[in-house]
Amino acid sequence: MNARTEPAPAGSDAIARPPLVRELLLVAGLFLVYKLGRQLATGHTVEAFHNAYRVWDFERAVHLPGEGAVQSLLLHGEGPVHLANTYYAAVHFPATAAFLIWLYLRRPAHYVWARRVLAAVTAAALVLHLLFPLAPPRMLAATGLVDTARVYGPSVYGSPATDSLSNQFAAMPSLHFGWALMVAVGLIVATRSRSRWLWLLHPLLTLLVIVGTANHYWLDAIVASALLGLAFAALLPQTSSGGTPISLRSPHRTVTTAGRTQGGLVPAQARTQVRAEEQALAGAGR
């Protein structure tokens, strides 16, 4: 096979798999910075509630749908609300970790940019948590929303006054939603299956969960999406022609396969090959 017809290798390892130990140390370091950053933002209770009223009033001013409309769907029975609380508590970190591990093992080229994007979004979120502490809607009496985790369980938070493990005044942006959206986009880009678009159900379900459980405002997810978009624009790898090798159509397409379509050679190349064969046959018949 020549360079034009040889199929791309599985995994499209255009970028070598990074050393495992280095990646483990890097991820552990990012997690520690994440936890430390959340701790640094504690103690801003008055400002967090002031910002919460501002966000709530802004959402009503621009006519965003009320968060209560989503929560009312969950409160029709204990089953749905308990399931939503469990999803909020148990899916966030494991799903993101599984996503990175799978990319590292099966799509190392995609792993590198995905890890960079996640790190950038998380760092930007921590800065916003420090600059704009925000009480979640479950703490704001004006919302009329129920703290579903406290009432129905399970809950990952203790009392805000005594909780030393997490910063409960870091609602904006929502890393729950930002990470879920990154997982979906990353898997859509890195896989071929026609059903890969179903991964968008993960951020959609996460959005309904974080809003329905009164842990986040709609605006928290909107800001997270904007940060993710900026991270994509800044960190996606560029080719020599100024484009990006990350494609929603074919995650494994490379320079060696750029001249092929799903059915074989592109029409112009096919015509050239046919003419060459015709000329060869004509010469043989002389």
CSV table of N, CA, C and O in Angstrom, one decimal, residues 146-267:
chain,number,residue,atom,x,y,z
A,146,VAL,N,-36.5,24.1,46.9
A,146,VAL,CA,-36.2,23.1,48.0
A,146,VAL,C,-34.8,22.6,47.9
A,146,VAL,O,-34.3,22.4,46.7
A,147,ASP,N,-34.1,22.5,49.0
A,147,ASP,CA,-32.8,21.9,49.0
A,147,ASP,C,-33.0,20.4,48.9
A,147,ASP,O,-33.1,19.7,50.0
A,148,THR,N,-33.1,19.8,47.7
A,148,THR,CA,-33.6,18.5,47.6
A,148,THR,C,-32.6,17.5,48.2
A,148,THR,O,-33.1,16.4,48.7
A,149,ALA,N,-31.3,17.7,48.2
A,149,ALA,CA,-30.4,16.8,48.8
A,149,ALA,C,-30.5,16.7,50.3
A,149,ALA,O,-30.4,15.7,50.9
A,150,ARG,N,-30.8,17.9,50.9
A,150,ARG,CA,-30.9,17.9,52.4
A,150,ARG,C,-32.2,17.2,52.8
A,150,ARG,O,-32.3,16.5,53.8
A,151,VAL,N,-33.3,17.4,52.0
A,151,VAL,CA,-34.6,16.9,52.4
A,151,VAL,C,-34.8,15.4,52.0
A,151,VAL,O,-35.3,14.6,52.8
A,152,TYR,N,-34.3,15.1,50.8
A,152,TYR,CA,-34.5,13.7,50.3
A,152,TYR,C,-33.3,12.8,50.3
A,152,TYR,O,-33.4,11.6,50.3
A,153,GLY,N,-32.1,13.4,50.3
A,153,GLY,CA,-30.9,12.7,50.2
A,153,GLY,C,-30.7,12.0,48.8
A,153,GLY,O,-31.6,12.0,48.0
A,154,PRO,N,-29.4,11.6,48.6
A,154,PRO,CA,-28.2,11.8,49.4
A,154,PRO,C,-27.6,13.2,49.1
A,154,PRO,O,-27.9,13.8,48.1
A,155,SER,N,-26.9,13.6,50.1
A,155,SER,CA,-26.3,15.0,50.0
A,155,SER,C,-24.8,14.9,50.1
A,155,SER,O,-24.2,14.1,50.9
A,156,VAL,N,-24.1,15.7,49.3
A,156,VAL,CA,-22.6,15.7,49.4
A,156,VAL,C,-22.1,16.9,50.2
A,156,VAL,O,-20.9,17.0,50.4
A,157,TYR,N,-23.1,17.7,50.7
A,157,TYR,CA,-22.7,18.9,51.5
A,157,TYR,C,-23.2,18.8,52.9
A,157,TYR,O,-24.3,18.3,53.1
A,158,GLY,N,-22.4,19.4,53.8
A,158,GLY,CA,-22.9,19.5,55.1
A,158,GLY,C,-23.4,20.9,55.3
A,158,GLY,O,-23.7,21.6,54.4
A,159,SER,N,-23.6,21.4,56.5
A,159,SER,CA,-24.0,22.7,56.8
A,159,SER,C,-23.0,23.7,56.3
A,159,SER,O,-21.8,23.5,56.5
A,160,PRO,N,-23.4,24.8,55.6
A,160,PRO,CA,-22.4,25.7,55.1
A,160,PRO,C,-21.5,26.3,56.2
A,160,PRO,O,-20.3,26.7,56.0
A,161,ALA,N,-22.0,26.4,57.4
A,161,ALA,CA,-21.2,27.0,58.5
A,161,ALA,C,-20.1,26.0,59.0
A,161,ALA,O,-19.1,26.5,59.5
A,162,THR,N,-20.3,24.7,58.8
A,162,THR,CA,-19.3,23.8,59.3
A,162,THR,C,-18.6,22.9,58.3
A,162,THR,O,-17.7,22.2,58.6
A,163,ASP,N,-19.0,23.1,57.0
A,163,ASP,CA,-18.5,22.3,55.9
A,163,ASP,C,-17.1,22.8,55.6
A,163,ASP,O,-16.9,23.9,55.0
A,164,SER,N,-16.1,22.0,55.9
A,164,SER,CA,-14.7,22.4,55.6
A,164,SER,C,-14.1,21.7,54.4
A,164,SER,O,-12.9,21.9,54.1
A,165,LEU,N,-14.9,20.8,53.8
A,165,LEU,CA,-14.4,20.1,52.6
A,165,LEU,C,-14.7,20.7,51.3
A,165,LEU,O,-14.1,20.4,50.3
A,166,SER,N,-15.7,21.6,51.2
A,166,SER,CA,-16.1,22.1,50.0
A,166,SER,C,-16.5,23.6,50.2
A,166,SER,O,-16.9,24.0,51.3
A,167,ASN,N,-16.4,24.3,49.1
A,167,ASN,CA,-16.9,25.7,49.1
A,167,ASN,C,-18.3,25.8,48.5
A,167,ASN,O,-18.4,25.6,47.3
A,168,GLN,N,-19.3,26.0,49.3
A,168,GLN,CA,-20.7,25.9,48.8
A,168,GLN,C,-21.1,27.3,48.2
A,168,GLN,O,-22.2,27.4,47.7
A,169,PHE,N,-20.2,28.2,48.2
A,169,PHE,CA,-20.5,29.5,47.6
A,169,PHE,C,-19.7,29.7,46.3
A,169,PHE,O,-19.2,30.8,45.9
A,170,ALA,N,-19.6,28.6,45.5
A,170,ALA,CA,-18.9,28.6,44.2
A,170,ALA,C,-19.8,28.1,43.2
A,170,ALA,O,-19.4,27.1,42.4
A,171,ALA,N,-21.0,28.7,43.1
A,171,ALA,CA,-22.0,28.2,42.1
A,171,ALA,C,-21.7,28.5,40.7
A,171,ALA,O,-22.0,27.8,39.8
A,172,MET,N,-21.0,29.7,40.5
A,172,MET,CA,-20.8,30.1,39.1
A,172,MET,C,-19.3,30.2,38.8
A,172,MET,O,-18.5,30.8,39.5
A,173,PRO,N,-18.9,29.5,37.7
A,173,PRO,CA,-19.7,28.7,36.8
A,173,PRO,C,-19.9,27.3,37.3
A,173,PRO,O,-19.2,26.9,38.3
A,174,SER,N,-20.8,26.6,36.7
A,174,SER,CA,-21.0,25.2,37.1
A,174,SER,C,-20.0,24.2,36.5
A,174,SER,O,-20.1,24.0,35.3
A,175,LEU,N,-19.0,23.7,37.3
A,175,LEU,CA,-18.1,22.8,36.7
A,175,LEU,C,-18.8,21.4,36.5
A,175,LEU,O,-18.4,20.6,35.6
A,176,HIS,N,-19.9,21.2,37.2
A,176,HIS,CA,-20.7,20.0,36.9
A,176,HIS,C,-21.1,20.0,35.4
A,176,HIS,O,-20.9,19.0,34.7
A,177,PHE,N,-21.6,21.1,35.0
A,177,PHE,CA,-22.1,21.2,33.6
A,177,PHE,C,-20.9,21.4,32.6
A,177,PHE,O,-20.9,20.7,31.6
A,178,GLY,N,-19.9,22.2,33.0
A,178,GLY,CA,-18.8,22.4,32.1
A,178,GLY,C,-18.1,21.1,31.8
A,178,GLY,O,-17.7,20.8,30.6
A,179,TRP,N,-17.8,20.3,32.8
A,179,TRP,CA,-17.1,19.0,32.6
A,179,TRP,C,-18.0,18.1,31.8
A,179,TRP,O,-17.5,17.3,30.9
A,180,ALA,N,-19.3,18.0,32.1
A,180,ALA,CA,-20.2,17.1,31.4
A,180,ALA,C,-20.2,17.5,29.9
A,180,ALA,O,-20.2,16.6,29.0
A,181,LEU,N,-20.2,18.8,29.6
A,181,LEU,CA,-20.3,19.2,28.2
A,181,LEU,C,-19.0,18.8,27.5
A,181,LEU,O,-18.9,18.4,26.3
A,182,MET,N,-17.8,19.0,28.2
A,182,MET,CA,-16.5,18.6,27.6
A,182,MET,C,-16.5,17.1,27.4
A,182,MET,O,-15.9,16.7,26.3
A,183,VAL,N,-17.0,16.3,28.3
A,183,VAL,CA,-17.0,14.8,28.1
A,183,VAL,C,-17.8,14.5,26.8
A,183,VAL,O,-17.3,13.7,26.0
A,184,ALA,N,-18.9,15.1,26.6
A,184,ALA,CA,-19.8,14.8,25.5
A,184,ALA,C,-19.1,15.2,24.2
A,184,ALA,O,-19.0,14.5,23.2
A,185,VAL,N,-18.6,16.4,24.2
A,185,VAL,CA,-17.9,16.9,22.9
A,185,VAL,C,-16.7,16.1,22.6
A,185,VAL,O,-16.4,15.7,21.5
A,186,GLY,N,-15.9,15.8,23.7
A,186,GLY,CA,-14.7,15.0,23.5
A,186,GLY,C,-15.0,13.6,22.9
A,186,GLY,O,-14.3,13.1,22.0
A,187,LEU,N,-16.0,12.9,23.4
A,187,LEU,CA,-16.4,11.6,22.9
A,187,LEU,C,-17.0,11.7,21.5
A,187,LEU,O,-16.8,10.8,20.7
A,188,ILE,N,-17.7,12.7,21.2
A,188,ILE,CA,-18.3,12.9,19.8
A,188,ILE,C,-17.1,13.1,18.8
A,188,ILE,O,-17.1,12.5,17.7
A,189,VAL,N,-16.1,13.9,19.2
A,189,VAL,CA,-15.0,14.1,18.3
A,189,VAL,C,-14.1,12.9,18.1
A,189,VAL,O,-13.6,12.6,17.1
A,190,ALA,N,-13.9,12.1,19.2
A,190,ALA,CA,-13.0,11.0,19.2
A,190,ALA,C,-13.5,9.7,18.8
A,190,ALA,O,-12.8,8.7,18.7
A,191,THR,N,-14.8,9.6,18.4
A,191,THR,CA,-15.4,8.3,18.0
A,191,THR,C,-16.1,8.5,16.7
A,191,THR,O,-16.4,9.6,16.2
A,192,ARG,N,-16.4,7.3,16.1
A,192,ARG,CA,-16.9,7.3,14.7
A,192,ARG,C,-18.4,7.0,14.7
A,192,ARG,O,-19.1,7.3,13.7
A,193,SER,N,-18.9,6.3,15.7
A,193,SER,CA,-20.3,5.8,15.7
A,193,SER,C,-21.3,6.8,15.4
A,193,SER,O,-21.2,8.0,15.8
A,194,ARG,N,-22.3,6.4,14.6
A,194,ARG,CA,-23.4,7.4,14.3
A,194,ARG,C,-24.2,7.7,15.5
A,194,ARG,O,-24.8,8.8,15.6
A,195,SER,N,-24.2,6.9,16.5
A,195,SER,CA,-24.9,7.2,17.7
A,195,SER,C,-24.1,8.0,18.7
A,195,SER,O,-24.6,8.2,19.8
A,196,ARG,N,-22.9,8.4,18.3
A,196,ARG,CA,-22.1,9.2,19.3
A,196,ARG,C,-22.7,10.5,19.7
A,196,ARG,O,-22.4,11.0,20.8
A,197,TRP,N,-23.6,11.0,19.0
A,197,TRP,CA,-24.3,12.3,19.4
A,197,TRP,C,-25.2,12.1,20.6
A,197,TRP,O,-25.6,13.1,21.2
A,198,LEU,N,-25.5,10.8,20.9
A,198,LEU,CA,-26.3,10.6,22.1
A,198,LEU,C,-25.5,11.0,23.4
A,198,LEU,O,-26.1,11.1,24.5
A,199,TRP,N,-24.2,11.2,23.3
A,199,TRP,CA,-23.4,11.6,24.4
A,199,TRP,C,-23.9,13.0,24.9
A,199,TRP,O,-23.6,13.4,26.1
A,200,LEU,N,-24.5,13.7,24.0
A,200,LEU,CA,-25.1,15.0,24.5
A,200,LEU,C,-26.1,14.9,25.5
A,200,LEU,O,-26.5,15.9,26.2
A,201,LEU,N,-26.7,13.7,25.7
A,201,LEU,CA,-27.6,13.5,26.8
A,201,LEU,C,-27.0,13.7,28.1
A,201,LEU,O,-27.7,14.0,29.1
A,202,HIS,N,-25.7,13.4,28.2
A,202,HIS,CA,-25.0,13.6,29.5
A,202,HIS,C,-25.0,15.0,30.0
A,202,HIS,O,-25.5,15.3,31.1
A,203,PRO,N,-24.6,16.0,29.2
A,203,PRO,CA,-24.7,17.4,29.7
A,203,PRO,C,-26.2,17.8,29.8
A,203,PRO,O,-26.5,18.7,30.7
A,204,LEU,N,-27.0,17.4,29.0
A,204,LEU,CA,-28.4,17.8,29.1
A,204,LEU,C,-29.0,17.3,30.4
A,204,LEU,O,-29.7,18.0,31.1
A,205,LEU,N,-28.8,16.0,30.7
A,205,LEU,CA,-29.3,15.5,32.0
A,205,LEU,C,-28.6,16.2,33.2
A,205,LEU,O,-29.3,16.5,34.2
A,206,THR,N,-27.3,16.4,33.0
A,206,THR,CA,-26.6,17.2,34.1
A,206,THR,C,-27.2,18.5,34.3
A,206,THR,O,-27.4,19.0,35.5
A,207,LEU,N,-27.6,19.2,33.2
A,207,LEU,CA,-28.2,20.5,33.4
A,207,LEU,C,-29.5,20.5,34.1
A,207,LEU,O,-29.8,21.3,35.0
A,208,LEU,N,-30.3,19.5,33.7
A,208,LEU,CA,-31.6,19.4,34.4
A,208,LEU,C,-31.4,19.0,35.9
A,208,LEU,O,-32.2,19.5,36.8
A,209,VAL,N,-30.4,18.2,36.2
A,209,VAL,CA,-30.1,17.8,37.6
A,209,VAL,C,-29.7,19.0,38.4
A,209,VAL,O,-30.1,19.2,39.5
A,210,ILE,N,-28.7,19.7,37.9
A,210,ILE,CA,-28.1,20.8,38.7
A,210,ILE,C,-29.1,21.9,39.0
A,210,ILE,O,-29.1,22.6,40.0
A,211,VAL,N,-30.0,22.1,38.0
A,211,VAL,CA,-31.0,23.1,38.2
A,211,VAL,C,-32.2,22.6,39.0
A,211,VAL,O,-32.7,23.3,39.9
A,212,GLY,N,-32.6,21.4,38.7
A,212,GLY,CA,-33.7,20.8,39.5
A,212,GLY,C,-33.5,20.6,40.9
A,212,GLY,O,-34.4,20.6,41.8
A,213,THR,N,-32.2,20.3,41.3
A,213,THR,CA,-31.8,20.1,42.7
A,213,THR,C,-31.5,21.4,43.4
A,213,THR,O,-31.1,21.4,44.5
A,214,ALA,N,-31.6,22.5,42.7
A,214,ALA,CA,-31.4,23.9,43.2
A,214,ALA,C,-29.9,24.1,43.6
A,214,ALA,O,-29.6,24.9,44.5
A,215,ASN,N,-29.0,23.4,42.9
A,215,ASN,CA,-27.6,23.6,43.2
A,215,ASN,C,-27.0,24.7,42.3
A,215,ASN,O,-25.9,25.2,42.6
A,216,HIS,N,-27.7,25.0,41.2
A,216,HIS,CA,-27.1,26.0,40.3
A,216,HIS,C,-28.3,26.7,39.6
A,216,HIS,O,-29.4,26.2,39.4
A,217,TYR,N,-27.9,27.9,39.1
A,217,TYR,CA,-28.8,28.7,38.3
A,217,TYR,C,-28.6,28.4,36.8
A,217,TYR,O,-27.5,27.8,36.5
A,218,TRP,N,-29.5,28.8,36.0
A,218,TRP,CA,-29.3,28.6,34.5
A,218,TRP,C,-28.0,29.3,34.1
A,218,TRP,O,-27.2,28.9,33.3
A,219,LEU,N,-27.8,30.5,34.7
A,219,LEU,CA,-26.7,31.3,34.3
A,219,LEU,C,-25.3,30.7,34.6
A,219,LEU,O,-24.3,30.9,33.9
A,220,ASP,N,-25.3,29.8,35.6
A,220,ASP,CA,-24.1,29.1,35.9
A,220,ASP,C,-23.6,28.2,34.8
A,220,ASP,O,-22.5,28.1,34.4
A,221,ALA,N,-24.6,27.5,34.1
A,221,ALA,CA,-24.3,26.7,33.0
A,221,ALA,C,-24.0,27.5,31.8
A,221,ALA,O,-23.1,27.1,31.0
A,222,ILE,N,-24.6,28.6,31.6
A,222,ILE,CA,-24.3,29.5,30.4
A,222,ILE,C,-22.9,30.0,30.5
A,222,ILE,O,-22.2,29.9,29.5
A,223,VAL,N,-22.5,30.4,31.7
A,223,VAL,CA,-21.1,30.9,31.8
A,223,VAL,C,-20.1,29.7,31.6
A,223,VAL,O,-19.0,29.9,31.0
A,224,ALA,N,-20.4,28.6,32.1
A,224,ALA,CA,-19.5,27.4,31.9
A,224,ALA,C,-19.4,27.1,30.5
A,224,ALA,O,-18.3,26.7,30.0
A,225,SER,N,-20.5,27.2,29.7
A,225,SER,CA,-20.4,26.9,28.3
A,225,SER,C,-19.5,27.9,27.6
A,225,SER,O,-18.8,27.6,26.7
A,226,ALA,N,-19.6,29.2,28.0
A,226,ALA,CA,-18.8,30.2,27.4
A,226,ALA,C,-17.3,30.0,27.6
A,226,ALA,O,-16.5,30.2,26.8
A,227,LEU,N,-17.0,29.6,28.9
A,227,LEU,CA,-15.6,29.3,29.2
A,227,LEU,C,-15.1,28.2,28.4
A,227,LEU,O,-13.9,28.2,27.9
A,228,LEU,N,-15.9,27.1,28.2
A,228,LEU,CA,-15.5,26.0,27.4
A,228,LEU,C,-15.3,26.4,26.0
A,228,LEU,O,-14.3,25.9,25.3
A,229,GLY,N,-16.1,27.2,25.4
A,229,GLY,CA,-15.9,27.7,24.1
A,229,GLY,C,-14.6,28.5,23.9
A,229,GLY,O,-13.9,28.3,22.9
A,230,LEU,N,-14.3,29.3,24.9
A,230,LEU,CA,-13.1,30.1,24.8
A,230,LEU,C,-11.9,29.1,24.9
A,230,LEU,O,-10.9,29.4,24.2
A,231,ALA,N,-12.0,28.1,25.7
A,231,ALA,CA,-10.9,27.2,25.9
A,231,ALA,C,-10.7,26.4,24.6
A,231,ALA,O,-9.5,26.2,24.2
A,232,PHE,N,-11.8,26.0,23.9
A,232,PHE,CA,-11.6,25.4,22.6
A,232,PHE,C,-10.9,26.3,21.6
A,232,PHE,O,-10.0,25.8,20.9
A,233,ALA,N,-11.4,27.5,21.6
A,233,ALA,CA,-10.8,28.4,20.6
A,233,ALA,C,-9.3,28.6,20.8
A,233,ALA,O,-8.5,28.8,19.9
A,234,ALA,N,-8.9,28.6,22.1
A,234,ALA,CA,-7.5,28.9,22.4
A,234,ALA,C,-6.6,27.7,22.3
A,234,ALA,O,-5.4,27.8,22.1
A,235,LEU,N,-7.1,26.5,22.6
A,235,LEU,CA,-6.3,25.3,22.8
A,235,LEU,C,-6.4,24.2,21.8
A,235,LEU,O,-5.6,23.3,21.9
A,236,LEU,N,-7.3,24.3,20.9
A,236,LEU,CA,-7.4,23.2,19.9
A,236,LEU,C,-6.1,23.3,19.0
A,236,LEU,O,-5.7,24.4,18.6
A,237,PRO,N,-5.5,22.1,18.7
A,237,PRO,CA,-4.3,22.1,17.9
A,237,PRO,C,-4.6,22.6,16.5
A,237,PRO,O,-5.6,22.4,16.0
A,238,GLN,N,-3.6,23.3,15.9
A,238,GLN,CA,-3.7,23.8,14.6
A,238,GLN,C,-2.8,23.1,13.6
A,238,GLN,O,-1.7,22.7,14.0
A,239,THR,N,-3.3,22.9,12.4
A,239,THR,CA,-2.4,22.3,11.3
A,239,THR,C,-1.6,23.4,10.7
A,239,THR,O,-1.8,24.6,10.9
A,240,SER,N,-0.7,23.0,9.8
A,240,SER,CA,0.1,24.0,9.1
A,240,SER,C,-0.7,24.9,8.2
A,240,SER,O,-0.3,26.0,7.9
A,241,SER,N,-1.9,24.5,7.8
A,241,SER,CA,-2.8,25.3,6.9
A,241,SER,C,-3.7,26.2,7.7
A,241,SER,O,-4.5,26.9,7.2
A,242,GLY,N,-3.6,26.2,9.1
A,242,GLY,CA,-4.4,27.0,9.9
A,242,GLY,C,-5.7,26.4,10.3
A,242,GLY,O,-6.5,27.0,11.1
A,243,GLY,N,-6.0,25.1,9.9
A,243,GLY,CA,-7.2,24.4,10.3
A,243,GLY,C,-6.9,23.6,11.6
A,243,GLY,O,-5.9,23.8,12.2
A,244,THR,N,-7.9,22.8,11.9
A,244,THR,CA,-7.7,21.9,13.1
A,244,THR,C,-7.8,20.5,12.7
A,244,THR,O,-8.7,20.2,11.9
A,245,PRO,N,-7.0,19.6,13.2
A,245,PRO,CA,-7.1,18.2,12.9
A,245,PRO,C,-8.3,17.5,13.6
A,245,PRO,O,-8.6,16.4,13.4
A,246,ILE,N,-8.9,18.2,14.6
A,246,ILE,CA,-10.1,17.7,15.3
A,246,ILE,C,-11.3,17.9,14.4
A,246,ILE,O,-11.7,19.0,14.1
A,247,SER,N,-11.9,16.8,14.0
A,247,SER,CA,-13.0,16.8,13.1
A,247,SER,C,-14.2,16.1,13.6
A,247,SER,O,-14.0,15.0,14.1
A,248,LEU,N,-15.4,16.6,13.5
A,248,LEU,CA,-16.6,15.9,13.9
A,248,LEU,C,-17.0,14.8,12.9
A,248,LEU,O,-17.8,13.9,13.3
A,249,ARG,N,-16.5,14.9,11.7
A,249,ARG,CA,-16.9,13.9,10.7
A,249,ARG,C,-16.0,12.6,10.8
A,249,ARG,O,-16.5,11.5,10.7
A,250,SER,N,-14.7,12.8,11.0
A,250,SER,CA,-13.9,11.6,11.1
A,250,SER,C,-12.7,11.9,12.0
A,250,SER,O,-11.8,12.6,11.7
A,251,PRO,N,-12.8,11.4,13.2
A,251,PRO,CA,-11.8,11.6,14.2
A,251,PRO,C,-10.4,11.0,13.9
A,251,PRO,O,-9.4,11.4,14.4
A,252,HIS,N,-10.4,10.1,12.9
A,252,HIS,CA,-9.1,9.4,12.6
A,252,HIS,C,-8.5,9.8,11.3
A,252,HIS,O,-7.6,9.2,10.8
A,253,ARG,N,-9.1,10.9,10.7
A,253,ARG,CA,-8.6,11.3,9.4
A,253,ARG,C,-7.3,11.9,9.5
A,253,ARG,O,-7.1,12.8,10.3
A,254,THR,N,-6.3,11.5,8.6
A,254,THR,CA,-5.0,12.0,8.7
A,254,THR,C,-4.6,12.5,7.3
A,254,THR,O,-5.4,12.3,6.3
A,255,VAL,N,-3.4,13.0,7.1
A,255,VAL,CA,-2.9,13.4,5.8
A,255,VAL,C,-2.8,12.2,4.9
A,255,VAL,O,-3.1,12.4,3.7
A,256,THR,N,-2.5,11.0,5.4
A,256,THR,CA,-2.4,9.9,4.5
A,256,THR,C,-3.7,9.4,3.9
A,256,THR,O,-3.8,8.7,2.9
A,257,THR,N,-4.8,9.8,4.6
A,257,THR,CA,-6.2,9.4,4.2
A,257,THR,C,-7.0,10.5,3.7
A,257,THR,O,-8.1,10.4,3.4
A,258,ALA,N,-6.4,11.7,3.6
A,258,ALA,CA,-7.1,12.9,3.2
A,258,ALA,C,-7.6,12.8,1.8
A,258,ALA,O,-8.6,13.4,1.4
A,259,GLY,N,-7.0,12.0,0.9
A,259,GLY,CA,-7.4,11.8,-0.5
A,259,GLY,C,-8.5,10.8,-0.7
A,259,GLY,O,-8.9,10.5,-1.8
A,260,ARG,N,-9.0,10.2,0.4
A,260,ARG,CA,-10.0,9.1,0.2
A,260,ARG,C,-11.4,9.6,0.8
A,260,ARG,O,-11.4,10.3,1.7
A,261,THR,N,-12.4,9.1,0.2
A,261,THR,CA,-13.8,9.3,0.7
A,261,THR,C,-14.2,7.9,1.3
A,261,THR,O,-13.5,7.0,1.2
A,262,GLN,N,-15.4,7.9,1.9
A,262,GLN,CA,-15.9,6.6,2.5
A,262,GLN,C,-15.9,5.5,1.5
A,262,GLN,O,-15.7,4.4,1.8
A,263,GLY,N,-16.2,5.8,0.2
A,263,GLY,CA,-16.3,4.8,-0.8
A,263,GLY,C,-15.1,4.5,-1.6
A,263,GLY,O,-15.0,3.6,-2.4
A,264,GLY,N,-14.0,5.2,-1.3
A,264,GLY,CA,-12.7,5.0,-2.0
A,264,GLY,C,-12.1,6.3,-2.4
A,264,GLY,O,-12.1,7.2,-1.7
A,265,LEU,N,-11.6,6.4,-3.7
A,265,LEU,CA,-10.9,7.6,-4.2
A,265,LEU,C,-11.9,8.6,-4.4
A,265,LEU,O,-13.1,8.4,-4.8
A,266,VAL,N,-11.5,9.9,-4.3
A,266,VAL,CA,-12.4,11.0,-4.7
A,266,VAL,C,-12.6,11.0,-6.2
A,266,VAL,O,-11.8,10.5,-6.9
A,267,PRO,N,-13.7,11.6,-6.7
A,267,PRO,CA,-14.0,11.5,-8.1
A,267,PRO,C,-12.9,11.9,-9.0
A,267,PRO,O,-12.7,11.2,-10.0
